Amino acid sequence: MALQGPEELGEQVEEPEDLDDQDASSISPAEEITLPPGPGGDEEPEEALLLPWDRFSAWLHCICVVGFDLELGQAVEGQKQTKSNLVTVSFQKTSICYLSFPDSNSGCLGDTQFCFRFRQGSNRKSSLGCFLETTDRDAPPCLKREQGHYYGYVYFRQVRDKSLKRGYFQKSLVLISKLPYVTFFHSLLKIMAPEYFEKQEPCLEAACNDIDRWPTPHPGRILTLPIMGVVIKVNTHIHKLNRWRPLGDVFVFQSDSLVSIVLPTIHEVDLFRCFYPVFFHIQMLWELVLLGEALVVMAPSPAESSDTVLALVSCISPLRYCSDFRPYFTIHDSEFKEYTTRTQAPPSVILGVTNPFFAKTLQHWPHIIRIGDMKQAGEMAKQMKVKKLKNLKTLDSKPGVYTAYKPYLNKDEEIIKQLQKGVQQKRPSAAQNAILRRYFLELTQSFIIPLERYVASLMPLQKSISPWKSPPQLRPFIQQDFMKTLEKAGPQLTSRLKGDWIGLYRHFLKSPNFDGWFRNRRREMTQKLEALHLEALSILLYVCLLSFLCLEQLPVRPGTLAKLRAHIEAVILALPEDLQGILHKPSSP
């Protein structure tokens, strides 16, 4: 079924249709094949219960093919998806079509890769819901599944073709997923898309069957993923020194011989390449993202737009960015009116755009980043001052940061000099990226450690946990009390930066990022309290059972009471000392 839709600005767009209403009968069930032995190949017990296409669903919602028709414009030419075992979502096919193609002004000839992000149409549960929640529980924030949004990973090809009326072949292969594995899915598309454009439908059918044989994505495991005759070996694990930081390596093997494709992670973009056009302002950009300010990135292509937005979101890692962000945003997006209205302040969102129309439409936004063509690592970026918003009139304006924002912290000249020196000495881009990522990581950790320390103090003492009482409650977060702790235990202990840290914290405490972070920490601590309380109750049940057997003098086997006492003592000794003392004492009348 093709989707009708206009190509030019101003034409009417048809109402969105539901992709899930499409017939999925064309997808043949995958053959049950035992995964090869080795890391990631041994099936986990819980995965043995998965149904056909559950594994596919754990990685992807669907695969779409979007083409261009002279009469219809962008149209969904085909899709591969499951229907019963996947989250049922009302897709906006029109939005997907426009998000899967670059704007006409981008002039993207050849192959282009980028990604977009859009809202989930509904929140209906799937049969995989509980299983995915379990596998997602231990994932770091940057690798957790999206709850209310989907990612679209695009491989777009535009080449001259005289046999077509338009004179060009234009088509996109799009992977729709809740997983933020940007680098991995772009690597996967580099294998799938060229084969599909050459061999068409049978090739895509084979790829879907391969994906349904994969083990489910688990952070902290080595996964062996066969796809179209190639095996991708993915290693995702958490660094011991930082439980938030995922380190991943993607190696591609073929016929048991290593091929020269090595990617550093499954989800990270190259920060240095993305920030290079504006890297004199990286510290200010870090503050704007941390505070959840409304930001728009104006770039010449969807690839540069999406990479820059993803770089901004990841620069505050390990803190999760809790506001909305759109790596590639078009005038046909369903939130276009909501995000461009002048009747209210711009929302907390980061938008990536390429259409010149946005230079006028979003001129009232407080912070605008203009990205030119991303330079090669060997070219020196010029020192650029922050520019006034009134100077931004068109997308052809000079690259730079247009804002009236005054940073709270003094500028860190040392990191700028270090990166500039690396450019002069032709330091490898991977090394530059590692330096910049480490800088952002340490800056964010210096900022968040005082908050972590204060929130940990809100936890009740373990000795207050008793099986004869309800679980104790967390103490409330009081801003004034937190501010008092900064004098002796603030970020100055771990960061060399000077400035108005107090003002930065006051602003942050009003932001969506603090709200999301604190909600998550409060939920974790509440669950910890409930778990400790359940442990105390379980011991009490053991004691009650032992007392019952002794008092009633029931005929039990010799040694049963001794074994029960030994089990109880072993469990008690495994608990914290405070809790041990409580359980060794009888309850007061």
mmCIF file of C-alpha atoms in Angstrom, residues 120-323:
data_model
loop_
_atom_site.group_PDB
_atom_site.id
_atom_site.type_symbol
_atom_site.label_atom_id
_atom_site.label_comp_id
_atom_site.label_asym_id
_atom_site.label_seq_id
_atom_site.Cartn_x
_atom_site.Cartn_y
_atom_site.Cartn_z
ATOM 1 C CA GLN A 120 4.630 6.676 20.075
ATOM 2 C CA GLY A 121 1.040 6.771 18.877
ATOM 3 C CA SER A 122 -0.464 4.754 21.741
ATOM 4 C CA ASN A 123 0.645 2.861 24.810
ATOM 5 C CA ARG A 124 -0.826 -0.587 24.297
ATOM 6 C CA LYS A 125 1.185 -3.368 25.909
ATOM 7 C CA SER A 126 2.694 -6.359 24.136
ATOM 8 C CA SER A 127 3.287 -9.928 25.213
ATOM 9 C CA LEU A 128 6.974 -9.043 25.395
ATOM 10 C CA GLY A 129 6.436 -6.171 27.833
ATOM 11 C CA CYS A 130 7.496 -7.878 31.083
ATOM 12 C CA PHE A 131 10.415 -9.653 29.410
ATOM 13 C CA LEU A 132 11.788 -6.438 27.902
ATOM 14 C CA GLU A 133 11.392 -4.584 31.206
ATOM 15 C CA THR A 134 13.492 -7.264 32.883
ATOM 16 C CA THR A 135 16.266 -7.125 30.271
ATOM 17 C CA ASP A 136 16.206 -3.321 30.352
ATOM 18 C CA ARG A 137 16.412 -3.043 34.143
ATOM 19 C CA ASP A 138 20.204 -3.170 34.422
ATOM 20 C CA ALA A 139 20.905 -1.068 31.341
ATOM 21 C CA PRO A 140 22.626 2.318 31.853
ATOM 22 C CA PRO A 141 20.459 5.372 31.085
ATOM 23 C CA CYS A 142 21.932 5.879 27.624
ATOM 24 C CA LEU A 143 21.053 2.314 26.550
ATOM 25 C CA LYS A 144 17.535 2.030 27.971
ATOM 26 C CA ARG A 145 14.612 1.578 25.614
ATOM 27 C CA GLU A 146 12.514 4.595 24.790
ATOM 28 C CA GLN A 147 9.167 4.521 26.603
ATOM 29 C CA GLY A 148 7.168 7.068 24.609
ATOM 30 C CA HIS A 149 9.154 7.415 21.380
ATOM 31 C CA TYR A 150 10.586 5.427 18.488
ATOM 32 C CA TYR A 151 13.834 5.908 16.584
ATOM 33 C CA GLY A 152 13.992 5.717 12.809
ATOM 34 C CA TYR A 153 17.377 4.772 11.341
ATOM 35 C CA VAL A 154 17.610 5.735 7.673
ATOM 36 C CA TYR A 155 19.775 4.670 4.745
ATOM 37 C CA PHE A 156 18.823 6.983 1.859
ATOM 38 C CA ARG A 157 20.087 6.556 -1.705
ATOM 39 C CA GLN A 158 19.745 9.155 -4.466
ATOM 40 C CA VAL A 159 21.502 8.495 -7.779
ATOM 41 C CA ARG A 160 20.945 9.567 -11.367
ATOM 42 C CA ASP A 161 18.776 7.194 -13.406
ATOM 43 C CA LYS A 162 17.802 8.290 -16.924
ATOM 44 C CA SER A 163 15.255 5.473 -17.170
ATOM 45 C CA LEU A 164 13.063 7.229 -14.579
ATOM 46 C CA LYS A 165 10.927 10.269 -15.457
ATOM 47 C CA ARG A 166 12.300 12.237 -12.546
ATOM 48 C CA GLY A 167 15.842 11.367 -13.618
ATOM 49 C CA TYR A 168 16.810 10.086 -10.157
ATOM 50 C CA PHE A 169 16.457 6.894 -8.169
ATOM 51 C CA GLN A 170 15.346 7.889 -4.639
ATOM 52 C CA LYS A 171 14.667 5.351 -1.925
ATOM 53 C CA SER A 172 15.190 4.861 1.825
ATOM 54 C CA LEU A 173 15.488 1.716 3.921
ATOM 55 C CA VAL A 174 14.317 2.549 7.460
ATOM 56 C CA LEU A 175 14.665 0.561 10.689
ATOM 57 C CA ILE A 176 12.123 1.526 13.379
ATOM 58 C CA SER A 177 13.182 0.639 16.928
ATOM 59 C CA LYS A 178 12.930 1.688 20.558
ATOM 60 C CA LEU A 179 16.634 0.994 21.083
ATOM 61 C CA PRO A 180 19.027 3.998 21.001
ATOM 62 C CA TYR A 181 21.818 1.929 19.402
ATOM 63 C CA VAL A 182 22.689 4.574 16.818
ATOM 64 C CA THR A 183 26.108 3.301 15.781
ATOM 65 C CA PHE A 184 24.983 -0.317 15.693
ATOM 66 C CA PHE A 185 21.900 0.247 13.530
ATOM 67 C CA HIS A 186 23.812 2.508 11.128
ATOM 68 C CA SER A 187 26.392 -0.295 10.801
ATOM 69 C CA LEU A 188 23.606 -2.819 10.249
ATOM 70 C CA LEU A 189 22.092 -0.658 7.503
ATOM 71 C CA LYS A 190 25.458 -0.469 5.738
ATOM 72 C CA ILE A 191 25.214 -4.234 5.340
ATOM 73 C CA MET A 192 21.483 -4.491 4.589
ATOM 74 C CA ALA A 193 20.698 -1.466 2.410
ATOM 75 C CA PRO A 194 23.151 -1.915 -0.505
ATOM 76 C CA GLU A 195 22.109 -5.570 -0.774
ATOM 77 C CA TYR A 196 18.442 -4.620 -0.710
ATOM 78 C CA PHE A 197 18.771 -1.922 -3.382
ATOM 79 C CA GLU A 198 20.392 -4.537 -5.617
ATOM 80 C CA LYS A 199 18.304 -7.657 -4.841
ATOM 81 C CA GLN A 200 15.052 -6.147 -3.507
ATOM 82 C CA GLU A 201 12.417 -8.153 -1.578
ATOM 83 C CA PRO A 202 14.066 -11.596 -1.132
ATOM 84 C CA CYS A 203 17.064 -9.959 0.466
ATOM 85 C CA LEU A 204 14.906 -8.124 3.029
ATOM 86 C CA GLU A 205 12.987 -11.311 3.804
ATOM 87 C CA ALA A 206 16.248 -13.122 4.571
ATOM 88 C CA ALA A 207 17.442 -10.272 6.808
ATOM 89 C CA CYS A 208 14.232 -10.398 8.875
ATOM 90 C CA ASN A 209 14.630 -14.149 9.361
ATOM 91 C CA ASP A 210 18.251 -13.632 10.457
ATOM 92 C CA ILE A 211 17.267 -10.985 13.020
ATOM 93 C CA ASP A 212 14.621 -13.280 14.496
ATOM 94 C CA ARG A 213 17.394 -15.774 15.305
ATOM 95 C CA TRP A 214 19.381 -13.212 17.302
ATOM 96 C CA PRO A 215 19.609 -13.349 21.089
ATOM 97 C CA THR A 216 17.738 -10.486 22.720
ATOM 98 C CA PRO A 217 19.767 -7.321 23.434
ATOM 99 C CA HIS A 218 21.253 -7.494 26.934
ATOM 100 C CA PRO A 219 23.706 -4.820 28.143
ATOM 101 C CA GLY A 220 26.775 -6.468 29.614
ATOM 102 C CA ARG A 221 26.880 -9.445 27.230
ATOM 103 C CA ILE A 222 28.782 -10.426 24.119
ATOM 104 C CA LEU A 223 26.265 -11.013 21.344
ATOM 105 C CA THR A 224 26.915 -12.873 18.092
ATOM 106 C CA LEU A 225 24.521 -11.579 15.427
ATOM 107 C CA PRO A 226 24.486 -13.225 11.966
ATOM 108 C CA ILE A 227 23.028 -11.085 9.195
ATOM 109 C CA MET A 228 23.020 -11.798 5.453
ATOM 110 C CA GLY A 229 26.164 -13.936 5.490
ATOM 111 C CA VAL A 230 28.058 -11.628 7.856
ATOM 112 C CA VAL A 231 28.425 -12.006 11.617
ATOM 113 C CA ILE A 232 28.398 -8.901 13.804
ATOM 114 C CA LYS A 233 29.931 -9.523 17.194
ATOM 115 C CA VAL A 234 28.751 -6.944 19.708
ATOM 116 C CA ASN A 235 30.391 -6.520 23.097
ATOM 117 C CA THR A 236 28.490 -4.231 25.480
ATOM 118 C CA HIS A 237 29.599 -4.042 29.062
ATOM 119 C CA ILE A 238 29.698 -1.546 31.912
ATOM 120 C CA HIS A 239 33.066 -0.190 32.955
ATOM 121 C CA LYS A 240 33.905 -1.269 36.508
ATOM 122 C CA LEU A 241 34.946 2.238 37.508
ATOM 123 C CA ASN A 242 31.694 3.797 36.363
ATOM 124 C CA ARG A 243 28.475 1.832 36.500
ATOM 125 C CA TRP A 244 26.816 4.297 34.121
ATOM 126 C CA ARG A 245 29.397 4.210 31.380
ATOM 127 C CA PRO A 246 28.875 1.598 28.664
ATOM 128 C CA LEU A 247 31.844 0.549 26.592
ATOM 129 C CA GLY A 248 31.023 -1.369 23.454
ATOM 130 C CA ASP A 249 32.927 -2.714 20.493
ATOM 131 C CA VAL A 250 31.407 -3.905 17.263
ATOM 132 C CA PHE A 251 33.548 -6.294 15.221
ATOM 133 C CA VAL A 252 32.467 -7.608 11.844
ATOM 134 C CA PHE A 253 33.610 -11.125 10.866
ATOM 135 C CA GLN A 254 33.156 -12.977 7.596
ATOM 136 C CA SER A 255 34.215 -16.592 6.972
ATOM 137 C CA ASP A 256 36.024 -16.600 10.340
ATOM 138 C CA SER A 257 38.433 -13.870 9.200
ATOM 139 C CA LEU A 258 38.425 -10.383 10.670
ATOM 140 C CA VAL A 259 37.238 -7.648 8.314
ATOM 141 C CA SER A 260 38.565 -4.105 8.735
ATOM 142 C CA ILE A 261 35.392 -2.648 10.256
ATOM 143 C CA VAL A 262 35.803 -1.729 13.906
ATOM 144 C CA LEU A 263 33.417 0.662 15.661
ATOM 145 C CA PRO A 264 34.112 1.983 19.179
ATOM 146 C CA THR A 265 30.564 1.773 20.616
ATOM 147 C CA ILE A 266 27.026 0.706 19.793
ATOM 148 C CA HIS A 267 25.392 4.047 20.570
ATOM 149 C CA GLU A 268 27.820 6.983 20.687
ATOM 150 C CA VAL A 269 28.407 9.529 17.936
ATOM 151 C CA ASP A 270 31.754 11.244 17.342
ATOM 152 C CA LEU A 271 31.526 14.226 19.715
ATOM 153 C CA PHE A 272 34.608 15.979 18.390
ATOM 154 C CA ARG A 273 33.469 15.838 14.771
ATOM 155 C CA CYS A 274 29.968 17.041 15.702
ATOM 156 C CA PHE A 275 31.104 19.903 17.945
ATOM 157 C CA TYR A 276 34.093 20.913 15.834
ATOM 158 C CA PRO A 277 32.311 23.798 14.048
ATOM 159 C CA VAL A 278 31.396 25.333 17.447
ATOM 160 C CA PHE A 279 33.854 23.723 19.864
ATOM 161 C CA PHE A 280 34.872 27.096 21.344
ATOM 162 C CA HIS A 281 31.435 27.064 23.000
ATOM 163 C CA ILE A 282 31.222 23.431 24.157
ATOM 164 C CA GLN A 283 31.033 24.378 27.823
ATOM 165 C CA MET A 284 28.145 26.771 27.250
ATOM 166 C CA LEU A 285 26.350 24.128 25.165
ATOM 167 C CA TRP A 286 26.831 21.651 28.032
ATOM 168 C CA GLU A 287 25.085 24.105 30.383
ATOM 169 C CA LEU A 288 22.193 24.674 27.966
ATOM 170 C CA VAL A 289 21.597 20.917 27.600
ATOM 171 C CA LEU A 290 21.986 20.319 31.341
ATOM 172 C CA LEU A 291 19.334 22.955 32.079
ATOM 173 C CA GLY A 292 16.920 21.628 29.449
ATOM 174 C CA GLU A 293 16.877 24.859 27.449
ATOM 175 C CA ALA A 294 15.076 25.054 24.096
ATOM 176 C CA LEU A 295 17.715 24.531 21.373
ATOM 177 C CA VAL A 296 17.524 24.332 17.607
ATOM 178 C CA VAL A 297 20.332 23.031 15.389
ATOM 179 C CA MET A 298 20.288 24.337 11.814
ATOM 180 C CA ALA A 299 22.405 22.156 9.538
ATOM 181 C CA PRO A 300 22.857 21.631 5.788
ATOM 182 C CA SER A 301 21.899 17.925 5.837
ATOM 183 C CA PRO A 302 19.952 15.428 7.971
ATOM 184 C CA ALA A 303 23.163 13.520 8.725
ATOM 185 C CA GLU A 304 24.826 16.563 10.299
ATOM 186 C CA SER A 305 21.583 17.624 11.972
ATOM 187 C CA SER A 306 20.915 14.247 13.611
ATOM 188 C CA ASP A 307 24.532 13.668 14.660
ATOM 189 C CA THR A 308 24.760 17.099 16.290
ATOM 190 C CA VAL A 309 21.497 16.682 18.218
ATOM 191 C CA LEU A 310 22.593 13.244 19.439
ATOM 192 C CA ALA A 311 25.963 14.701 20.451
ATOM 193 C CA LEU A 312 24.225 17.416 22.470
ATOM 194 C CA VAL A 313 22.000 14.895 24.250
ATOM 195 C CA SER A 314 24.951 12.645 25.098
ATOM 196 C CA CYS A 315 27.250 15.425 26.349
ATOM 197 C CA ILE A 316 25.616 15.325 29.814
ATOM 198 C CA SER A 317 26.084 11.542 30.137
ATOM 199 C CA PRO A 318 25.884 9.720 32.539
ATOM 200 C CA LEU A 319 22.918 11.985 33.336
ATOM 201 C CA ARG A 320 19.929 11.092 31.166
ATOM 202 C CA TYR A 321 18.472 13.878 29.040
ATOM 203 C CA CYS A 322 14.801 13.850 30.081
ATOM 204 C CA SER A 323 13.257 16.361 27.660
#
